[in-house]
Short mmCIF file of C-alpha atoms in Angstrom, two decimals:
data_model
loop_
_atom_site.label_atom_id
_atom_site.label_comp_id
_atom_site.label_asym_id
_atom_site.label_seq_id
_atom_site.Cartn_x
_atom_site.Cartn_y
_atom_site.Cartn_z
CA UNK A 1 98.15 108.56 115.84
CA UNK A 2 100.85 109.47 118.29
CA UNK A 3 100.23 112.39 120.58
CA UNK A 4 102.26 115.50 120.30
CA UNK A 5 104.36 116.54 123.34
CA UNK A 6 103.56 119.84 125.02
CA UNK A 7 105.65 122.71 123.53
CA UNK A 8 106.90 120.44 120.75
CA UNK A 9 105.48 122.74 118.05
CA UNK A 10 104.75 126.48 117.66
CA UNK A 11 101.91 127.70 115.58
CA UNK A 12 101.85 131.41 114.62
CA UNK A 13 98.60 132.92 113.23
CA UNK A 14 99.19 135.98 111.07
CA UNK A 15 102.83 135.29 110.71
CA UNK A 16 103.61 138.32 108.63
CA UNK A 17 103.18 140.39 111.74
CA UNK A 18 105.60 138.35 113.95
CA UNK A 19 109.29 137.91 114.19
CA UNK A 20 111.05 134.68 113.34
CA UNK A 21 110.15 131.65 115.52
CA UNK A 22 112.50 130.44 118.11
CA UNK A 23 114.85 127.65 117.22
CA UNK A 24 114.50 124.12 118.60
CA UNK A 25 110.78 123.42 117.87
CA UNK A 26 108.76 122.64 114.76
CA UNK A 27 107.09 125.80 113.67
CA UNK A 28 103.90 126.34 111.53
CA UNK A 29 102.93 129.73 110.12
CA UNK A 30 99.17 130.43 109.14
CA UNK A 31 98.93 133.27 106.61
CA UNK A 32 95.63 135.20 107.08
CA UNK A 33 96.39 138.59 105.50
CA UNK A 34 94.46 139.65 102.39
CA UNK A 35 97.15 141.59 100.50
CA UNK A 36 100.02 139.75 98.79
CA UNK A 37 102.33 141.85 100.99
CA UNK A 38 100.50 143.98 103.47
CA UNK A 39 103.59 145.91 104.62
CA UNK A 40 104.66 143.31 107.24
CA UNK A 41 107.18 140.61 106.67
CA UNK A 42 107.72 139.55 103.08
CA UNK A 43 106.65 136.36 101.68
CA UNK A 44 110.17 135.00 101.33
CA UNK A 45 110.82 135.77 104.96
CA UNK A 46 107.72 133.99 106.15
CA UNK A 47 108.34 130.82 104.15
CA UNK A 48 112.05 130.69 104.96
CA UNK A 49 111.56 131.18 108.78
CA UNK A 50 109.07 128.39 109.32
CA UNK A 51 109.09 124.63 108.89
CA UNK A 52 105.57 124.75 107.28
CA UNK A 53 103.16 127.36 105.98
CA UNK A 54 99.45 127.28 105.85
CA UNK A 55 97.43 129.78 103.83
CA UNK A 56 93.80 130.69 103.77
CA UNK A 57 94.04 131.84 100.07
CA UNK A 58 94.05 128.97 97.54
CA UNK A 59 95.77 130.89 94.77
CA UNK A 60 98.54 132.22 96.85
CA UNK A 61 99.16 128.84 98.34
CA UNK A 62 99.60 127.38 94.94
CA UNK A 63 102.04 130.14 93.94
CA UNK A 64 104.24 129.95 97.17
CA UNK A 65 103.96 126.17 97.77
CA UNK A 66 102.03 126.65 101.07
CA UNK A 67 99.36 124.24 102.14
CA UNK A 68 95.81 125.61 101.58
CA UNK A 69 93.23 125.68 104.30
CA UNK A 70 89.90 126.94 103.18
CA UNK A 71 89.41 129.71 105.71
CA UNK A 72 88.58 129.32 109.27
CA UNK A 73 87.16 130.84 112.43
CA UNK A 74 88.59 130.95 115.94
CA UNK A 75 85.06 130.81 117.17
CA UNK A 76 82.81 127.82 117.54
CA UNK A 77 79.48 128.39 115.79
CA UNK A 78 76.74 129.86 117.93
CA UNK A 79 73.57 127.91 118.82
CA UNK A 80 70.82 128.49 116.29
CA UNK A 81 68.74 130.18 119.05
CA UNK A 82 71.42 132.88 119.11
CA UNK A 83 70.17 134.10 115.70
CA UNK A 84 67.13 135.51 117.45
CA UNK A 85 69.05 137.06 120.37
CA UNK A 86 68.70 140.89 120.82
CA UNK A 87 71.47 142.61 118.84
CA UNK A 88 72.07 146.25 119.98
CA UNK A 89 74.48 147.29 117.24
CA UNK A 90 73.02 147.65 113.74
CA UNK A 91 76.22 147.95 111.80
CA UNK A 92 79.78 146.93 113.06
CA UNK A 93 83.02 147.26 111.26
CA UNK A 94 86.54 146.00 112.42
CA UNK A 95 90.01 145.53 110.91
CA UNK A 96 93.37 147.08 110.64
CA UNK A 97 92.79 150.70 109.47
CA UNK A 98 94.31 151.52 106.11
CA UNK A 99 93.89 154.77 104.04
CA UNK A 100 91.51 152.85 101.80
CA UNK A 101 89.43 151.42 104.57
CA UNK A 102 89.32 154.79 106.29
CA UNK A 103 87.95 156.48 103.13
CA UNK A 104 85.21 153.89 102.47
CA UNK A 105 84.11 153.44 106.06
CA UNK A 106 83.91 157.30 106.33
CA UNK A 107 81.56 157.38 103.24
CA UNK A 108 79.37 154.57 104.95
CA UNK A 109 79.33 156.52 108.11
CA UNK A 110 77.73 159.50 106.32
CA UNK A 111 74.86 157.38 105.34
CA UNK A 112 74.27 155.16 108.35
CA UNK A 113 75.71 155.02 112.03
CA UNK A 114 78.48 152.50 112.18
CA UNK A 115 80.39 151.23 115.20
CA UNK A 116 83.83 149.83 115.41
CA UNK A 117 86.84 149.42 117.83
CA UNK A 118 89.43 152.11 118.36
CA UNK A 119 92.23 149.67 118.95
CA UNK A 120 92.96 145.90 118.11
CA UNK A 121 90.09 143.61 118.81
CA UNK A 122 90.58 139.98 119.32
CA UNK A 123 89.51 136.86 121.26
CA UNK A 124 86.40 137.08 123.51
CA UNK A 125 86.03 140.95 123.02
CA UNK A 126 85.67 140.39 119.30
CA UNK A 127 83.26 137.50 119.74
CA UNK A 128 81.03 139.57 122.00
CA UNK A 129 81.05 142.43 119.50
CA UNK A 130 80.14 140.15 116.67
CA UNK A 131 77.35 138.55 118.70
CA UNK A 132 75.96 141.98 119.50
CA UNK A 133 75.91 143.12 115.87
CA UNK A 134 73.18 142.64 113.13
CA UNK A 135 75.46 143.47 110.24
CA UNK A 136 79.20 143.13 109.89
CA UNK A 137 80.73 145.38 107.16
CA UNK A 138 83.72 143.95 105.31
CA UNK A 139 86.03 146.51 103.51
CA UNK A 140 89.22 145.42 101.74
CA UNK A 141 92.37 146.85 103.16
CA UNK A 142 93.96 147.42 99.73
CA UNK A 143 92.93 147.92 96.15
CA UNK A 144 93.27 144.23 95.15
CA UNK A 145 89.76 142.76 95.64
CA UNK A 146 90.93 139.60 97.45
CA UNK A 147 88.44 137.31 99.31
CA UNK A 148 87.88 137.73 102.99
CA UNK A 149 87.18 134.24 104.21
CA UNK A 150 88.55 134.77 107.71
CA UNK A 151 86.17 137.58 108.47
CA UNK A 152 83.26 135.95 106.67
CA UNK A 153 83.55 132.90 108.78
CA UNK A 154 83.93 134.96 112.04
CA UNK A 155 80.85 137.04 111.39
CA UNK A 156 78.74 134.05 110.17
CA UNK A 157 79.84 131.95 113.23
CA UNK A 158 78.38 134.58 115.42
CA UNK A 159 75.06 134.87 113.58
CA UNK A 160 75.71 138.34 111.94
CA UNK A 161 74.78 139.19 108.37
CA UNK A 162 77.79 139.90 106.17
CA UNK A 163 77.83 143.01 103.82
CA UNK A 164 80.99 143.18 101.75
CA UNK A 165 82.76 144.80 98.95
CA UNK A 166 82.89 142.72 95.76
CA UNK A 167 85.71 140.16 95.90
CA UNK A 168 87.66 138.47 93.18
CA UNK A 169 86.81 135.07 94.43
CA UNK A 170 84.95 134.29 97.64
CA UNK A 171 84.44 130.48 97.02
CA UNK A 172 82.63 128.80 98.73
CA UNK A 173 80.94 131.97 99.93
CA UNK A 174 78.29 133.06 97.34
CA UNK A 175 76.94 136.60 97.07
CA UNK A 176 73.24 136.55 97.35
CA UNK A 177 73.19 133.31 99.12
CA UNK A 178 75.54 133.72 102.13
CA UNK A 179 76.32 137.39 102.11
CA UNK A 180 75.40 140.65 100.41
CA UNK A 181 78.01 142.35 98.13
CA UNK A 182 78.01 145.96 96.96
CA UNK A 183 80.21 148.59 95.33
CA UNK A 184 82.05 150.77 97.99
CA UNK A 185 79.76 153.69 97.09
CA UNK A 186 76.71 151.59 97.82
CA UNK A 187 77.65 149.79 100.92
CA UNK A 188 75.64 152.17 103.15
CA UNK A 189 72.53 151.96 101.04
CA UNK A 190 72.67 148.09 101.12
CA UNK A 191 73.06 148.15 104.93
CA UNK A 192 69.94 150.52 105.37
CA UNK A 193 67.86 148.36 103.12
CA UNK A 194 68.64 145.27 105.10
CA UNK A 195 67.93 146.83 108.44
CA UNK A 196 64.54 148.11 107.13
CA UNK A 197 63.56 144.47 106.52
CA UNK A 198 65.73 142.75 109.08
CA UNK A 199 63.49 139.76 109.62
CA UNK A 200 63.97 138.90 105.95
CA UNK A 201 67.64 138.44 106.47
CA UNK A 202 67.34 135.35 108.71
CA UNK A 203 67.45 132.80 105.80
CA UNK A 204 70.71 134.12 104.56
CA UNK A 205 72.24 134.26 108.04
CA UNK A 206 71.20 130.60 108.47
CA UNK A 207 72.83 129.56 105.27
CA UNK A 208 76.05 131.42 106.23
CA UNK A 209 76.10 129.97 109.72
CA UNK A 210 75.62 126.43 108.17
CA UNK A 211 78.59 127.07 105.81
CA UNK A 212 80.72 128.29 108.77
CA UNK A 213 80.00 125.19 110.69
CA UNK A 214 80.63 122.77 107.79
CA UNK A 215 83.66 124.42 105.99
CA UNK A 216 85.33 126.98 108.23
CA UNK A 217 86.01 125.49 111.69
CA UNK A 218 89.31 125.98 113.43
CA UNK A 219 89.25 122.17 113.83
CA UNK A 220 90.18 121.88 110.21
CA UNK A 221 93.34 123.95 110.53
CA UNK A 222 94.08 121.85 113.72
CA UNK A 223 93.74 118.61 111.74
CA UNK A 224 96.07 119.86 108.99
CA UNK A 225 98.70 120.99 111.63
CA UNK A 226 98.43 117.69 113.38
CA UNK A 227 99.11 115.84 109.95
CA UNK A 228 102.10 118.16 109.46
CA UNK A 229 103.47 117.26 112.81
CA UNK A 230 103.31 113.44 112.05
CA UNK A 231 104.89 114.04 108.56
CA UNK A 232 107.83 116.25 109.95
CA UNK A 233 111.26 114.87 109.71
CA UNK A 234 112.61 113.34 112.92
CA UNK A 235 115.14 115.53 114.83
CA UNK A 236 118.67 114.70 114.25
#
């Protein structure tokens, strides 16, 4: 397979939050947002501005003609020994704050202490936070109960246990096998029950870690992008 020259292509993650790509290079957008239109750039703008679009949501990919990638994590999976590492934070939450998230996280905070960033968290800072957390709480940004494969994979790859709201479809993540699901009003209770019997959570964390390793590695997205680069039309 021919190598791709440096700066020959531009890949933008979370394309709905960015402006149009510069001209003169093959551009690929990776859509990671949970809402059909989260208030950023519209679907039409994303698709018209880029040469190719990848999407972590299978249904949305089919509707828009994007190429589906089954969720992925920017982190390599941790060593199995990291599951037994000391974790100072019992419950951690992160994500773009929306009115809905603020209300639900506030309810949880009344039942159990919860920690989270006060500003955008990414890269190594996010990885360290997830590695130091026992439970990662997933709250949907909007009323639509879309899946959260991006955050599931990140948390599982760092050995944390996932507690999430119910989702419309989390395939291949299965509630009760890879994560714990609960109604918004009972998320705090679920987290407290897990922490009281923390040692019993290890089998679920192992299954989630295994799934993250097999199905949700950034390498898969890279392979898809490399294929797109080989398939792209030759420049005129």
